[in-house]
Amino acid sequence: MANHDIQKSQHLLKRLEEEMNFLSSLMSQAQVVASNLDMTWTAIRVTHKNWKKDTEEI
């Protein structure tokens, strides 16, 4: 393999590593967003359940 090919391969591997790091970061952020959405949905569900219970008592 020519020196140029080796350098090109090394450059492509470095770009691949950078893209993988970026995707890993995105996945971490997506997990945080999903967790926050889940907590919000749970809070809405509890609030609705309490509201429904209060309105049925009237």
JSON list of N, CA and C in Angstrom, two decimals:
[
{"chain": "A", "resi": 1, "resn": "MET", "atom": "N", "xyz": [0.85, -1.17, 0.00]},
{"chain": "A", "resi": 1, "resn": "MET", "atom": "CA", "xyz": [0.00, 0.00, 0.00]},
{"chain": "A", "resi": 1, "resn": "MET", "atom": "C", "xyz": [0.90, 1.24, 0.00]},
{"chain": "A", "resi": 2, "resn": "ALA", "atom": "N", "xyz": [0.59, 2.18, -0.84]},
{"chain": "A", "resi": 2, "resn": "ALA", "atom": "CA", "xyz": [1.40, 3.40, -0.95]},
{"chain": "A", "resi": 2, "resn": "ALA", "atom": "C", "xyz": [1.19, 4.28, 0.27]},
{"chain": "A", "resi": 3, "resn": "ASN", "atom": "N", "xyz": [2.18, 5.11, 0.55]},
{"chain": "A", "resi": 3, "resn": "ASN", "atom": "CA", "xyz": [2.14, 6.02, 1.69]},
{"chain": "A", "resi": 3, "resn": "ASN", "atom": "C", "xyz": [0.90, 6.92, 1.63]},
{"chain": "A", "resi": 4, "resn": "HIS", "atom": "N", "xyz": [0.56, 7.35, 0.42]},
{"chain": "A", "resi": 4, "resn": "HIS", "atom": "CA", "xyz": [-0.63, 8.21, 0.23]},
{"chain": "A", "resi": 4, "resn": "HIS", "atom": "C", "xyz": [-1.90, 7.47, 0.66]},
{"chain": "A", "resi": 5, "resn": "ASP", "atom": "N", "xyz": [-1.99, 6.21, 0.29]},
{"chain": "A", "resi": 5, "resn": "ASP", "atom": "CA", "xyz": [-3.16, 5.41, 0.68]},
{"chain": "A", "resi": 5, "resn": "ASP", "atom": "C", "xyz": [-3.25, 5.24, 2.19]},
{"chain": "A", "resi": 6, "resn": "ILE", "atom": "N", "xyz": [-2.11, 5.05, 2.83]},
{"chain": "A", "resi": 6, "resn": "ILE", "atom": "CA", "xyz": [-2.08, 4.89, 4.29]},
{"chain": "A", "resi": 6, "resn": "ILE", "atom": "C", "xyz": [-2.55, 6.19, 4.95]},
{"chain": "A", "resi": 7, "resn": "GLN", "atom": "N", "xyz": [-2.05, 7.32, 4.46]},
{"chain": "A", "resi": 7, "resn": "GLN", "atom": "CA", "xyz": [-2.45, 8.62, 5.02]},
{"chain": "A", "resi": 7, "resn": "GLN", "atom": "C", "xyz": [-3.95, 8.86, 4.82]},
{"chain": "A", "resi": 8, "resn": "LYS", "atom": "N", "xyz": [-4.44, 8.51, 3.64]},
{"chain": "A", "resi": 8, "resn": "LYS", "atom": "CA", "xyz": [-5.86, 8.68, 3.36]},
{"chain": "A", "resi": 8, "resn": "LYS", "atom": "C", "xyz": [-6.70, 7.80, 4.29]},
{"chain": "A", "resi": 9, "resn": "SER", "atom": "N", "xyz": [-6.27, 6.57, 4.49]},
{"chain": "A", "resi": 9, "resn": "SER", "atom": "CA", "xyz": [-6.98, 5.65, 5.38]},
{"chain": "A", "resi": 9, "resn": "SER", "atom": "C", "xyz": [-6.97, 6.18, 6.82]},
{"chain": "A", "resi": 10, "resn": "GLN", "atom": "N", "xyz": [-5.84, 6.68, 7.26]},
{"chain": "A", "resi": 10, "resn": "GLN", "atom": "CA", "xyz": [-5.75, 7.24, 8.61]},
{"chain": "A", "resi": 10, "resn": "GLN", "atom": "C", "xyz": [-6.69, 8.44, 8.76]},
{"chain": "A", "resi": 11, "resn": "HIS", "atom": "N", "xyz": [-6.72, 9.28, 7.73]},
{"chain": "A", "resi": 11, "resn": "HIS", "atom": "CA", "xyz": [-7.61, 10.45, 7.76]},
{"chain": "A", "resi": 11, "resn": "HIS", "atom": "C", "xyz": [-9.08, 10.01, 7.83]},
{"chain": "A", "resi": 12, "resn": "LEU", "atom": "N", "xyz": [-9.45, 9.01, 7.04]},
{"chain": "A", "resi": 12, "resn": "LEU", "atom": "CA", "xyz": [-10.83, 8.52, 7.05]},
{"chain": "A", "resi": 12, "resn": "LEU", "atom": "C", "xyz": [-11.19, 7.89, 8.39]},
{"chain": "A", "resi": 13, "resn": "LEU", "atom": "N", "xyz": [-10.26, 7.17, 8.98]},
{"chain": "A", "resi": 13, "resn": "LEU", "atom": "CA", "xyz": [-10.50, 6.57, 10.30]},
{"chain": "A", "resi": 13, "resn": "LEU", "atom": "C", "xyz": [-10.67, 7.65, 11.36]},
{"chain": "A", "resi": 14, "resn": "LYS", "atom": "N", "xyz": [-9.89, 8.73, 11.27]},
{"chain": "A", "resi": 14, "resn": "LYS", "atom": "CA", "xyz": [-10.03, 9.84, 12.21]},
{"chain": "A", "resi": 14, "resn": "LYS", "atom": "C", "xyz": [-11.40, 10.50, 12.05]},
{"chain": "A", "resi": 15, "resn": "ARG", "atom": "N", "xyz": [-11.85, 10.70, 10.81]},
{"chain": "A", "resi": 15, "resn": "ARG", "atom": "CA", "xyz": [-13.18, 11.27, 10.58]},
{"chain": "A", "resi": 15, "resn": "ARG", "atom": "C", "xyz": [-14.27, 10.35, 11.11]},
{"chain": "A", "resi": 16, "resn": "LEU", "atom": "N", "xyz": [-14.10, 9.05, 10.90]},
{"chain": "A", "resi": 16, "resn": "LEU", "atom": "CA", "xyz": [-15.06, 8.08, 11.40]},
{"chain": "A", "resi": 16, "resn": "LEU", "atom": "C", "xyz": [-15.14, 8.15, 12.93]},
{"chain": "A", "resi": 17, "resn": "GLU", "atom": "N", "xyz": [-14.00, 8.25, 13.58]},
{"chain": "A", "resi": 17, "resn": "GLU", "atom": "CA", "xyz": [-13.97, 8.35, 15.04]},
{"chain": "A", "resi": 17, "resn": "GLU", "atom": "C", "xyz": [-14.69, 9.62, 15.50]},
{"chain": "A", "resi": 18, "resn": "GLU", "atom": "N", "xyz": [-14.47, 10.74, 14.82]},
{"chain": "A", "resi": 18, "resn": "GLU", "atom": "CA", "xyz": [-15.13, 11.99, 15.18]},
{"chain": "A", "resi": 18, "resn": "GLU", "atom": "C", "xyz": [-16.64, 11.87, 15.01]},
{"chain": "A", "resi": 19, "resn": "GLU", "atom": "N", "xyz": [-17.08, 11.24, 13.93]},
{"chain": "A", "resi": 19, "resn": "GLU", "atom": "CA", "xyz": [-18.51, 11.05, 13.69]},
{"chain": "A", "resi": 19, "resn": "GLU", "atom": "C", "xyz": [-19.13, 10.14, 14.76]},
{"chain": "A", "resi": 20, "resn": "MET", "atom": "N", "xyz": [-18.42, 9.10, 15.15]},
{"chain": "A", "resi": 20, "resn": "MET", "atom": "CA", "xyz": [-18.91, 8.20, 16.19]},
{"chain": "A", "resi": 20, "resn": "MET", "atom": "C", "xyz": [-19.03, 8.93, 17.52]},
{"chain": "A", "resi": 21, "resn": "ASN", "atom": "N", "xyz": [-18.06, 9.78, 17.84]},
{"chain": "A", "resi": 21, "resn": "ASN", "atom": "CA", "xyz": [-18.13, 10.57, 19.07]},
{"chain": "A", "resi": 21, "resn": "ASN", "atom": "C", "xyz": [-19.33, 11.52, 19.03]},
{"chain": "A", "resi": 22, "resn": "PHE", "atom": "N", "xyz": [-19.56, 12.13, 17.88]},
{"chain": "A", "resi": 22, "resn": "PHE", "atom": "CA", "xyz": [-20.69, 13.03, 17.72]},
{"chain": "A", "resi": 22, "resn": "PHE", "atom": "C", "xyz": [-22.01, 12.27, 17.91]},
{"chain": "A", "resi": 23, "resn": "LEU", "atom": "N", "xyz": [-22.13, 11.10, 17.28]},
{"chain": "A", "resi": 23, "resn": "LEU", "atom": "CA", "xyz": [-23.34, 10.30, 17.43]},
{"chain": "A", "resi": 23, "resn": "LEU", "atom": "C", "xyz": [-23.54, 9.84, 18.87]},
{"chain": "A", "resi": 24, "resn": "SER", "atom": "N", "xyz": [-22.47, 9.52, 19.54]},
{"chain": "A", "resi": 24, "resn": "SER", "atom": "CA", "xyz": [-22.56, 9.11, 20.94]},
{"chain": "A", "resi": 24, "resn": "SER", "atom": "C", "xyz": [-23.08, 10.27, 21.79]},
{"chain": "A", "resi": 25, "resn": "SER", "atom": "N", "xyz": [-22.61, 11.47, 21.51]},
{"chain": "A", "resi": 25, "resn": "SER", "atom": "CA", "xyz": [-23.08, 12.65, 22.22]},
{"chain": "A", "resi": 25, "resn": "SER", "atom": "C", "xyz": [-24.56, 12.89, 21.95]},
{"chain": "A", "resi": 26, "resn": "LEU", "atom": "N", "xyz": [-24.97, 12.74, 20.70]},
{"chain": "A", "resi": 26, "resn": "LEU", "atom": "CA", "xyz": [-26.38, 12.90, 20.35]},
{"chain": "A", "resi": 26, "resn": "LEU", "atom": "C", "xyz": [-27.25, 11.88, 21.09]},
{"chain": "A", "resi": 27, "resn": "MET", "atom": "N", "xyz": [-26.79, 10.65, 21.16]},
{"chain": "A", "resi": 27, "resn": "MET", "atom": "CA", "xyz": [-27.55, 9.62, 21.84]},
{"chain": "A", "resi": 27, "resn": "MET", "atom": "C", "xyz": [-27.69, 9.94, 23.33]},
{"chain": "A", "resi": 28, "resn": "SER", "atom": "N", "xyz": [-26.65, 10.46, 23.94]},
{"chain": "A", "resi": 28, "resn": "SER", "atom": "CA", "xyz": [-26.72, 10.85, 25.35]},
{"chain": "A", "resi": 28, "resn": "SER", "atom": "C", "xyz": [-27.76, 11.95, 25.54]},
{"chain": "A", "resi": 29, "resn": "GLN", "atom": "N", "xyz": [-27.76, 12.92, 24.64]},
{"chain": "A", "resi": 29, "resn": "GLN", "atom": "CA", "xyz": [-28.74, 14.01, 24.72]},
{"chain": "A", "resi": 29, "resn": "GLN", "atom": "C", "xyz": [-30.15, 13.48, 24.50]},
{"chain": "A", "resi": 30, "resn": "ALA", "atom": "N", "xyz": [-30.30, 12.56, 23.57]},
{"chain": "A", "resi": 30, "resn": "ALA", "atom": "CA", "xyz": [-31.62, 11.99, 23.30]},
{"chain": "A", "resi": 30, "resn": "ALA", "atom": "C", "xyz": [-32.14, 11.23, 24.53]},
{"chain": "A", "resi": 31, "resn": "GLN", "atom": "N", "xyz": [-31.25, 10.56, 25.24]},
{"chain": "A", "resi": 31, "resn": "GLN", "atom": "CA", "xyz": [-31.66, 9.84, 26.44]},
{"chain": "A", "resi": 31, "resn": "GLN", "atom": "C", "xyz": [-32.13, 10.81, 27.52]},
{"chain": "A", "resi": 32, "resn": "VAL", "atom": "N", "xyz": [-31.47, 11.96, 27.65]},
{"chain": "A", "resi": 32, "resn": "VAL", "atom": "CA", "xyz": [-31.87, 12.97, 28.63]},
{"chain": "A", "resi": 32, "resn": "VAL", "atom": "C", "xyz": [-33.24, 13.52, 28.25]},
{"chain": "A", "resi": 33, "resn": "VAL", "atom": "N", "xyz": [-33.43, 13.83, 26.97]},
{"chain": "A", "resi": 33, "resn": "VAL", "atom": "CA", "xyz": [-34.72, 14.35, 26.52]},
{"chain": "A", "resi": 33, "resn": "VAL", "atom": "C", "xyz": [-35.83, 13.33, 26.76]},
{"chain": "A", "resi": 34, "resn": "ALA", "atom": "N", "xyz": [-35.57, 12.08, 26.43]},
{"chain": "A", "resi": 34, "resn": "ALA", "atom": "CA", "xyz": [-36.57, 11.03, 26.63]},
{"chain": "A", "resi": 34, "resn": "ALA", "atom": "C", "xyz": [-36.93, 10.89, 28.11]},
{"chain": "A", "resi": 35, "resn": "SER", "atom": "N", "xyz": [-35.94, 10.97, 28.96]},
{"chain": "A", "resi": 35, "resn": "SER", "atom": "CA", "xyz": [-36.18, 10.87, 30.40]},
{"chain": "A", "resi": 35, "resn": "SER", "atom": "C", "xyz": [-37.02, 12.05, 30.88]},
{"chain": "A", "resi": 36, "resn": "ASN", "atom": "N", "xyz": [-36.70, 13.25, 30.41]},
{"chain": "A", "resi": 36, "resn": "ASN", "atom": "CA", "xyz": [-37.47, 14.43, 30.80]},
{"chain": "A", "resi": 36, "resn": "ASN", "atom": "C", "xyz": [-38.91, 14.34, 30.30]},
{"chain": "A", "resi": 37, "resn": "LEU", "atom": "N", "xyz": [-39.09, 13.86, 29.08]},
{"chain": "A", "resi": 37, "resn": "LEU", "atom": "CA", "xyz": [-40.45, 13.68, 28.55]},
{"chain": "A", "resi": 37, "resn": "LEU", "atom": "C", "xyz": [-41.23, 12.68, 29.38]},
{"chain": "A", "resi": 38, "resn": "ASP", "atom": "N", "xyz": [-40.58, 11.62, 29.78]},
{"chain": "A", "resi": 38, "resn": "ASP", "atom": "CA", "xyz": [-41.24, 10.60, 30.60]},
{"chain": "A", "resi": 38, "resn": "ASP", "atom": "C", "xyz": [-41.68, 11.18, 31.94]},
{"chain": "A", "resi": 39, "resn": "MET", "atom": "N", "xyz": [-40.80, 11.97, 32.57]},
{"chain": "A", "resi": 39, "resn": "MET", "atom": "CA", "xyz": [-41.15, 12.58, 33.85]},
{"chain": "A", "resi": 39, "resn": "MET", "atom": "C", "xyz": [-42.30, 13.57, 33.67]},
{"chain": "A", "resi": 40, "resn": "THR", "atom": "N", "xyz": [-42.29, 14.34, 32.59]},
{"chain": "A", "resi": 40, "resn": "THR", "atom": "CA", "xyz": [-43.36, 15.29, 32.33]},
{"chain": "A", "resi": 40, "resn": "THR", "atom": "C", "xyz": [-44.68, 14.56, 32.10]},
{"chain": "A", "resi": 41, "resn": "TRP", "atom": "N", "xyz": [-44.64, 13.50, 31.31]},
{"chain": "A", "resi": 41, "resn": "TRP", "atom": "CA", "xyz": [-45.86, 12.73, 31.04]},
{"chain": "A", "resi": 41, "resn": "TRP", "atom": "C", "xyz": [-46.41, 12.13, 32.33]},
{"chain": "A", "resi": 42, "resn": "THR", "atom": "N", "xyz": [-45.54, 11.64, 33.18]},
{"chain": "A", "resi": 42, "resn": "THR", "atom": "CA", "xyz": [-45.98, 11.08, 34.47]},
{"chain": "A", "resi": 42, "resn": "THR", "atom": "C", "xyz": [-46.64, 12.17, 35.32]},
{"chain": "A", "resi": 43, "resn": "ALA", "atom": "N", "xyz": [-46.05, 13.34, 35.35]},
{"chain": "A", "resi": 43, "resn": "ALA", "atom": "CA", "xyz": [-46.62, 14.45, 36.13]},
{"chain": "A", "resi": 43, "resn": "ALA", "atom": "C", "xyz": [-47.99, 14.84, 35.59]},
{"chain": "A", "resi": 44, "resn": "ILE", "atom": "N", "xyz": [-48.13, 14.87, 34.27]},
{"chain": "A", "resi": 44, "resn": "ILE", "atom": "CA", "xyz": [-49.42, 15.20, 33.65]},
{"chain": "A", "resi": 44, "resn": "ILE", "atom": "C", "xyz": [-50.46, 14.14, 34.01]},
{"chain": "A", "resi": 45, "resn": "ARG", "atom": "N", "xyz": [-50.06, 12.88, 33.93]},
{"chain": "A", "resi": 45, "resn": "ARG", "atom": "CA", "xyz": [-50.97, 11.78, 34.24]},
{"chain": "A", "resi": 45, "resn": "ARG", "atom": "C", "xyz": [-51.46, 11.85, 35.69]},
{"chain": "A", "resi": 46, "resn": "VAL", "atom": "N", "xyz": [-50.54, 12.12, 36.62]},
{"chain": "A", "resi": 46, "resn": "VAL", "atom": "CA", "xyz": [-50.90, 12.22, 38.04]},
{"chain": "A", "resi": 46, "resn": "VAL", "atom": "C", "xyz": [-51.83, 13.41, 38.26]},
{"chain": "A", "resi": 47, "resn": "THR", "atom": "N", "xyz": [-51.51, 14.53, 37.63]},
{"chain": "A", "resi": 47, "resn": "THR", "atom": "CA", "xyz": [-52.35, 15.72, 37.76]},
{"chain": "A", "resi": 47, "resn": "THR", "atom": "C", "xyz": [-53.75, 15.46, 37.23]},
{"chain": "A", "resi": 48, "resn": "HIS", "atom": "N", "xyz": [-53.82, 14.80, 36.09]},
{"chain": "A", "resi": 48, "resn": "HIS", "atom": "CA", "xyz": [-55.13, 14.48, 35.51]},
{"chain": "A", "resi": 48, "resn": "HIS", "atom": "C", "xyz": [-55.91, 13.53, 36.41]},
{"chain": "A", "resi": 49, "resn": "LYS", "atom": "N", "xyz": [-55.23, 12.54, 36.95]},
{"chain": "A", "resi": 49, "resn": "LYS", "atom": "CA", "xyz": [-55.89, 11.57, 37.84]},
{"chain": "A", "resi": 49, "resn": "LYS", "atom": "C", "xyz": [-56.45, 12.28, 39.07]},
{"chain": "A", "resi": 50, "resn": "ASN", "atom": "N", "xyz": [-55.65, 13.18, 39.65]},
{"chain": "A", "resi": 50, "resn": "ASN", "atom": "CA", "xyz": [-56.11, 13.92, 40.83]},
{"chain": "A", "resi": 50, "resn": "ASN", "atom": "C", "xyz": [-57.27, 14.85, 40.49]},
{"chain": "A", "resi": 51, "resn": "TRP", "atom": "N", "xyz": [-57.19, 15.51, 39.35]},
{"chain": "A", "resi": 51, "resn": "TRP", "atom": "CA", "xyz": [-58.27, 16.40, 38.92]},
{"chain": "A", "resi": 51, "resn": "TRP", "atom": "C", "xyz": [-59.56, 15.62, 38.70]},
{"chain": "A", "resi": 52, "resn": "LYS", "atom": "N", "xyz": [-59.43, 14.47, 38.06]},
{"chain": "A", "resi": 52, "resn": "LYS", "atom": "CA", "xyz": [-60.60, 13.63, 37.79]},
{"chain": "A", "resi": 52, "resn": "LYS", "atom": "C", "xyz": [-61.22, 13.16, 39.11]},
{"chain": "A", "resi": 53, "resn": "LYS", "atom": "N", "xyz": [-60.39, 12.77, 40.05]},
{"chain": "A", "resi": 53, "resn": "LYS", "atom": "CA", "xyz": [-60.88, 12.33, 41.36]},
{"chain": "A", "resi": 53, "resn": "LYS", "atom": "C", "xyz": [-61.59, 13.48, 42.08]},
{"chain": "A", "resi": 54, "resn": "ASP", "atom": "N", "xyz": [-61.02, 14.68, 42.02]},
{"chain": "A", "resi": 54, "resn": "ASP", "atom": "CA", "xyz": [-61.62, 15.84, 42.67]},
{"chain": "A", "resi": 54, "resn": "ASP", "atom": "C", "xyz": [-62.96, 16.21, 42.04]},
{"chain": "A", "resi": 55, "resn": "THR", "atom": "N", "xyz": [-63.06, 16.13, 40.72]},
{"chain": "A", "resi": 55, "resn": "THR", "atom": "CA", "xyz": [-64.30, 16.50, 40.06]},
{"chain": "A", "resi": 55, "resn": "THR", "atom": "C", "xyz": [-65.40, 15.46, 40.29]},
{"chain": "A", "resi": 56, "resn": "GLU", "atom": "N", "xyz": [-65.04, 14.23, 40.49]},
{"chain": "A", "resi": 56, "resn": "GLU", "atom": "CA", "xyz": [-66.02, 13.18, 40.75]},
{"chain": "A", "resi": 56, "resn": "GLU", "atom": "C", "xyz": [-66.58, 13.28, 42.16]},
{"chain": "A", "resi": 57, "resn": "GLU", "atom": "N", "xyz": [-65.83, 13.88, 43.07]},
{"chain": "A", "resi": 57, "resn": "GLU", "atom": "CA", "xyz": [-66.27, 14.01, 44.45]},
{"chain": "A", "resi": 57, "resn": "GLU", "atom": "C", "xyz": [-67.30, 15.13, 44.61]},
{"chain": "A", "resi": 58, "resn": "ILE", "atom": "N", "xyz": [-67.38, 16.01, 43.64]},
{"chain": "A", "resi": 58, "resn": "ILE", "atom": "CA", "xyz": [-68.30, 17.16, 43.73]},
{"chain": "A", "resi": 58, "resn": "ILE", "atom": "C", "xyz": [-69.72, 16.76, 43.45]}
]
